[in-house]
């Protein structure tokens, strides 16, 4: 991994998100793969710092480059939850899983199924879509 990315990752691993962001903002001329890591790390830092809209914007930028990046989608989903915008959070998970298989999102799908069972999600169209995605991703028990 490029030196700057590794330094930022080490800072992130130690909970030092703002210093990591400062490094990440000053890295340029990266390969496509390294740039994806830079954006993912930066989005995660902003999420951890509670700057949810910035995390969403950067994750969205990464998803425009790589629509299969499940971690970027999950940061976006969690950031919408942090903003208490649960409709957009559900839209994000449904959007992503409509054309990608779940890996990290399998646990989230299982949690959403529990929310449906417990009556926390009541809108029939959303319930149907979540159950369909759970079935597609082998999350129904």
mmCIF file of C-alpha atoms in Angstrom:
data_model
loop_
_atom_site.group_PDB
_atom_site.id
_atom_site.type_symbol
_atom_site.label_atom_id
_atom_site.label_comp_id
_atom_site.label_asym_id
_atom_site.label_seq_id
_atom_site.Cartn_x
_atom_site.Cartn_y
_atom_site.Cartn_z
ATOM 1 C CA UNK A 1 0.000 0.000 0.000
ATOM 2 C CA UNK A 2 1.234 3.522 -0.764
ATOM 3 C CA UNK A 3 3.048 5.116 2.213
ATOM 4 C CA UNK A 4 0.421 7.849 2.756
ATOM 5 C CA UNK A 5 -2.435 5.357 2.622
ATOM 6 C CA UNK A 6 -0.653 3.081 5.078
ATOM 7 C CA UNK A 7 0.008 5.979 7.471
ATOM 8 C CA UNK A 8 -3.658 6.985 7.274
ATOM 9 C CA UNK A 9 -4.770 3.378 7.836
ATOM 10 C CA UNK A 10 -2.519 3.086 10.896
ATOM 11 C CA UNK A 11 -4.005 6.300 12.311
ATOM 12 C CA UNK A 12 -7.538 5.034 11.614
ATOM 13 C CA UNK A 13 -6.741 1.742 13.346
ATOM 14 C CA UNK A 14 -5.762 3.791 16.413
ATOM 15 C CA UNK A 15 -8.931 5.916 16.328
ATOM 16 C CA UNK A 16 -7.103 9.025 15.104
ATOM 17 C CA UNK A 17 -9.542 9.922 12.339
ATOM 18 C CA UNK A 18 -8.856 13.643 11.870
ATOM 19 C CA UNK A 19 -5.087 13.209 11.373
ATOM 20 C CA UNK A 20 -5.902 10.382 8.942
ATOM 21 C CA UNK A 21 -8.247 12.686 6.983
ATOM 22 C CA UNK A 22 -5.529 15.343 6.775
ATOM 23 C CA UNK A 23 -3.158 12.815 5.201
ATOM 24 C CA UNK A 24 -5.840 11.404 2.884
ATOM 25 C CA UNK A 25 -6.822 14.859 1.623
ATOM 26 C CA UNK A 26 -3.244 15.556 0.556
ATOM 27 C CA UNK A 27 -2.579 12.337 -1.367
ATOM 28 C CA UNK A 28 -2.823 12.597 -5.144
ATOM 29 C CA UNK A 29 -1.797 10.832 -8.362
ATOM 30 C CA UNK A 30 -2.882 7.398 -7.161
ATOM 31 C CA UNK A 31 -3.722 4.322 -9.197
ATOM 32 C CA UNK A 32 -7.429 3.572 -9.581
ATOM 33 C CA UNK A 33 -7.283 0.900 -6.864
ATOM 34 C CA UNK A 34 -5.368 3.123 -4.425
ATOM 35 C CA UNK A 35 -7.755 6.019 -5.090
ATOM 36 C CA UNK A 36 -10.645 3.709 -4.196
ATOM 37 C CA UNK A 37 -8.946 2.905 -0.894
ATOM 38 C CA UNK A 38 -8.307 6.603 -0.261
ATOM 39 C CA UNK A 39 -11.985 7.445 -0.774
ATOM 40 C CA UNK A 40 -13.143 4.490 1.320
ATOM 41 C CA UNK A 41 -10.801 5.424 4.170
ATOM 42 C CA UNK A 42 -11.845 9.072 4.030
ATOM 43 C CA UNK A 43 -15.541 8.191 4.007
ATOM 44 C CA UNK A 44 -15.032 5.898 6.986
ATOM 45 C CA UNK A 45 -13.129 8.604 8.894
ATOM 46 C CA UNK A 46 -15.911 11.153 8.360
ATOM 47 C CA UNK A 47 -18.473 8.551 9.448
ATOM 48 C CA UNK A 48 -16.491 7.816 12.627
ATOM 49 C CA UNK A 49 -16.224 11.576 13.291
ATOM 50 C CA UNK A 50 -20.022 11.913 13.007
ATOM 51 C CA UNK A 51 -19.803 13.969 9.809
ATOM 52 C CA UNK A 52 -22.399 11.797 8.125
ATOM 53 C CA UNK A 53 -23.177 13.962 5.095
ATOM 54 C CA UNK A 54 -19.500 14.160 4.155
ATOM 55 C CA UNK A 55 -19.224 10.389 4.602
ATOM 56 C CA UNK A 56 -22.250 9.928 2.315
ATOM 57 C CA UNK A 57 -20.891 12.284 -0.346
ATOM 58 C CA UNK A 58 -17.499 10.561 -0.480
ATOM 59 C CA UNK A 59 -19.018 7.062 -0.393
ATOM 60 C CA UNK A 60 -21.328 8.115 -3.220
ATOM 61 C CA UNK A 61 -18.326 9.341 -5.221
ATOM 62 C CA UNK A 62 -16.672 5.947 -4.737
ATOM 63 C CA UNK A 63 -19.864 4.086 -5.676
ATOM 64 C CA UNK A 64 -20.037 6.063 -8.925
ATOM 65 C CA UNK A 65 -16.573 4.683 -9.742
ATOM 66 C CA UNK A 66 -17.257 1.176 -8.400
ATOM 67 C CA UNK A 67 -20.913 0.226 -8.007
ATOM 68 C CA UNK A 68 -19.897 -3.094 -6.405
ATOM 69 C CA UNK A 69 -18.096 -1.557 -3.397
ATOM 70 C CA UNK A 70 -20.188 -2.945 -0.569
ATOM 71 C CA UNK A 71 -18.188 -1.216 2.164
ATOM 72 C CA UNK A 72 -18.834 2.208 0.598
ATOM 73 C CA UNK A 73 -22.530 1.373 0.367
ATOM 74 C CA UNK A 74 -22.573 0.261 3.979
ATOM 75 C CA UNK A 75 -20.895 3.496 5.138
ATOM 76 C CA UNK A 76 -23.582 5.372 3.202
ATOM 77 C CA UNK A 77 -26.326 3.235 4.800
ATOM 78 C CA UNK A 78 -24.922 3.697 8.315
ATOM 79 C CA UNK A 79 -24.461 7.439 7.752
ATOM 80 C CA UNK A 80 -28.108 7.805 6.761
ATOM 81 C CA UNK A 81 -28.978 5.916 9.959
ATOM 82 C CA UNK A 82 -26.750 8.353 11.874
ATOM 83 C CA UNK A 83 -28.746 11.209 10.335
ATOM 84 C CA UNK A 84 -31.958 9.390 11.374
ATOM 85 C CA UNK A 85 -32.973 9.280 7.696
ATOM 86 C CA UNK A 86 -34.097 5.670 7.761
ATOM 87 C CA UNK A 87 -35.973 5.897 4.455
ATOM 88 C CA UNK A 88 -32.779 6.835 2.607
ATOM 89 C CA UNK A 89 -30.862 4.169 4.544
ATOM 90 C CA UNK A 90 -33.320 1.522 3.336
ATOM 91 C CA UNK A 91 -33.204 2.962 -0.188
ATOM 92 C CA UNK A 92 -29.416 2.559 -0.164
ATOM 93 C CA UNK A 93 -29.399 -1.066 0.933
ATOM 94 C CA UNK A 94 -32.170 -1.906 -1.545
ATOM 95 C CA UNK A 95 -30.384 -0.033 -4.361
ATOM 96 C CA UNK A 96 -27.092 -1.804 -3.711
ATOM 97 C CA UNK A 97 -28.504 -5.301 -3.244
ATOM 98 C CA UNK A 98 -30.726 -5.001 -6.303
ATOM 99 C CA UNK A 99 -27.651 -5.574 -8.475
ATOM 100 C CA UNK A 100 -25.043 -6.995 -6.056
ATOM 101 C CA UNK A 101 -24.873 -10.020 -3.785
ATOM 102 C CA UNK A 102 -24.669 -9.444 -0.051
ATOM 103 C CA UNK A 103 -21.524 -10.155 1.894
ATOM 104 C CA UNK A 104 -21.210 -7.588 4.683
ATOM 105 C CA UNK A 105 -24.902 -6.747 4.218
ATOM 106 C CA UNK A 106 -26.051 -10.286 5.148
ATOM 107 C CA UNK A 107 -26.070 -9.328 8.828
ATOM 108 C CA UNK A 108 -27.971 -6.124 8.021
ATOM 109 C CA UNK A 109 -30.572 -8.101 6.065
ATOM 110 C CA UNK A 110 -30.995 -10.459 9.020
ATOM 111 C CA UNK A 111 -31.461 -7.453 11.326
ATOM 112 C CA UNK A 112 -34.043 -5.943 8.949
ATOM 113 C CA UNK A 113 -35.935 -9.258 8.880
ATOM 114 C CA UNK A 114 -36.006 -9.169 12.700
ATOM 115 C CA UNK A 115 -37.311 -5.579 12.547
ATOM 116 C CA UNK A 116 -40.085 -6.729 10.194
ATOM 117 C CA UNK A 117 -40.949 -9.625 12.509
ATOM 118 C CA UNK A 118 -41.051 -7.264 15.502
ATOM 119 C CA UNK A 119 -43.297 -4.788 13.682
ATOM 120 C CA UNK A 120 -40.747 -1.971 13.346
ATOM 121 C CA UNK A 121 -41.021 -1.943 9.544
ATOM 122 C CA UNK A 122 -44.626 -1.826 8.345
ATOM 123 C CA UNK A 123 -44.648 -0.549 4.767
ATOM 124 C CA UNK A 124 -45.634 -3.516 2.599
ATOM 125 C CA UNK A 125 -43.569 -2.548 -0.468
ATOM 126 C CA UNK A 126 -40.411 -2.264 1.667
ATOM 127 C CA UNK A 127 -41.164 -5.525 3.487
ATOM 128 C CA UNK A 128 -41.625 -7.307 0.184
ATOM 129 C CA UNK A 129 -38.385 -5.911 -1.250
ATOM 130 C CA UNK A 130 -36.348 -6.777 1.878
ATOM 131 C CA UNK A 131 -37.749 -10.316 1.974
ATOM 132 C CA UNK A 132 -36.962 -10.735 -1.729
ATOM 133 C CA UNK A 133 -33.383 -9.545 -1.221
ATOM 134 C CA UNK A 134 -33.020 -11.786 1.848
ATOM 135 C CA UNK A 135 -34.239 -14.779 -0.160
ATOM 136 C CA UNK A 136 -31.888 -13.933 -3.054
ATOM 137 C CA UNK A 137 -28.968 -13.733 -0.599
ATOM 138 C CA UNK A 138 -29.870 -16.870 1.406
ATOM 139 C CA UNK A 139 -30.718 -14.947 4.583
ATOM 140 C CA UNK A 140 -34.178 -16.418 5.212
ATOM 141 C CA UNK A 141 -34.233 -19.122 7.859
#
